[in-house]
XYZ file of C-alpha atoms in Angstrom:
134
model
C -16.960 9.240 -13.592
C -14.044 8.883 -10.795
C -10.431 9.265 -10.734
C -8.073 6.507 -8.664
C -4.942 7.540 -8.145
C -1.594 6.426 -6.302
C -0.255 10.181 -6.694
C 0.579 11.215 -3.074
C 0.997 14.514 -4.130
C -2.688 14.403 -4.987
C -3.802 13.699 -1.516
C -5.497 15.986 0.376
C -4.294 15.234 4.052
C -7.452 17.458 5.848
C -10.116 15.387 3.876
C -8.095 12.055 5.109
C -7.955 13.597 8.335
C -11.462 14.642 8.717
C -12.890 10.862 7.884
C -10.595 8.800 9.714
C -10.453 10.879 13.039
C -14.277 10.439 13.210
C -14.180 6.658 12.106
C -14.483 3.716 14.639
C -11.065 2.553 13.814
C -9.207 5.727 14.075
C -10.833 8.418 16.279
C -8.744 10.730 17.083
C -5.915 9.992 14.967
C -3.629 13.525 14.630
C -3.049 15.047 11.408
C 0.836 14.022 11.556
C -0.061 10.460 12.394
C -1.874 10.211 9.236
C 0.738 12.048 7.247
C 3.072 9.746 9.017
C 1.352 6.817 7.748
C 0.547 8.497 4.341
C 4.461 8.517 3.859
C 5.115 4.556 4.566
C 2.226 2.893 2.694
C 1.075 2.879 -1.110
C -2.015 5.036 -0.580
C -4.872 5.606 -3.323
C -6.809 8.729 -3.424
C -10.212 8.506 -5.384
C -10.923 11.577 -7.086
C -14.702 13.324 -8.300
C -14.112 16.559 -10.563
C -10.589 17.073 -8.519
C -12.210 16.447 -5.225
C -11.119 13.711 -2.774
C -13.897 11.615 -2.091
C -12.263 8.274 -1.279
C -9.248 6.911 -0.098
C -7.211 3.646 0.939
C -3.536 2.711 2.365
C -1.559 -0.212 1.960
C 1.314 -1.260 3.830
C 3.348 -3.609 2.139
C 6.727 -5.385 1.122
C 5.868 -5.310 -2.742
C 6.508 -8.912 -2.594
C 4.620 -10.998 -0.331
C 2.330 -8.961 2.255
C -0.231 -6.464 1.729
C -2.231 -5.144 4.741
C -5.125 -2.497 3.880
C -6.253 0.098 5.567
C -8.479 3.030 6.170
C -10.361 2.261 3.039
C -13.221 4.977 2.887
C -15.722 6.812 0.523
C -16.872 10.052 2.226
C -20.520 9.789 3.348
C -22.098 11.953 0.930
C -20.898 9.820 -1.999
C -21.189 6.355 -1.018
C -24.057 3.969 -2.611
C -22.024 5.016 -6.215
C -20.165 2.249 -6.408
C -16.908 3.831 -5.487
C -15.423 1.651 -2.934
C -16.047 -1.335 -5.436
C -14.413 0.531 -8.041
C -11.473 1.238 -5.439
C -10.934 -2.016 -4.130
C -10.577 -3.358 -7.860
C -7.924 -0.322 -8.471
C -6.267 -1.691 -5.437
C -6.477 -5.442 -5.876
C -5.313 -4.778 -9.784
C -2.463 -2.281 -8.816
C 0.935 -3.846 -10.542
C 2.976 -3.165 -7.865
C 0.995 -5.201 -5.567
C 0.868 -8.153 -8.066
C 3.531 -10.510 -6.582
C 1.692 -10.175 -2.871
C -0.116 -13.084 -2.190
C -1.373 -12.634 1.575
C -3.491 -9.780 1.870
C -4.944 -8.905 5.061
C -7.760 -6.139 6.906
C -9.778 -5.620 9.839
C -12.982 -4.508 9.421
C -15.887 -4.123 11.861
C -18.480 -3.199 9.518
C -18.151 -3.855 5.838
C -17.838 -7.817 6.018
C -19.981 -7.752 2.945
C -18.165 -5.724 0.307
C -14.405 -7.607 1.034
C -16.092 -10.806 0.621
C -16.702 -9.917 -3.445
C -13.127 -9.566 -3.138
C -12.298 -12.644 -2.049
C -11.324 -12.088 1.767
C -12.564 -14.429 3.983
C -12.180 -15.325 8.055
C -8.357 -16.944 8.830
C -8.557 -20.320 7.201
C -5.987 -21.032 10.004
C -6.326 -19.131 13.074
C -4.030 -20.739 14.725
C -1.174 -19.826 12.385
C -1.886 -15.692 13.323
C -0.962 -14.165 16.358
C -1.158 -10.360 17.287
C 0.355 -7.553 19.359
C -1.869 -5.059 20.517
C -0.119 -2.604 22.652
C -2.724 -0.110 24.437
C -3.189 3.345 23.503
């Protein structure tokens, strides 16, 4: 049975960094950048026997908007329903109950997120982004 916690003191930064730095969305992110992103977000750690096996972080104002990022379950633990349990915990977090606008970006997990009500933008003409090249 897994444990999902928002206690940042339990997060194993080396585990998070090791996974993120090899992901398609955070390749090469430094451990300092990982720590800074954690410092400024609501984070969820997923633990099996006190070993961190997953993670998600939310950039939020805790009132209106929540942006889901850096969601993962370590490869060797995938296929056990842990990502669904993680997303359920994120969406049921009391701190985020009033947030009515949720967003995320994904290149490969559309089917998973659709199960939690995510869709393509309903009104893309109202959404803009500013991307600064690295």
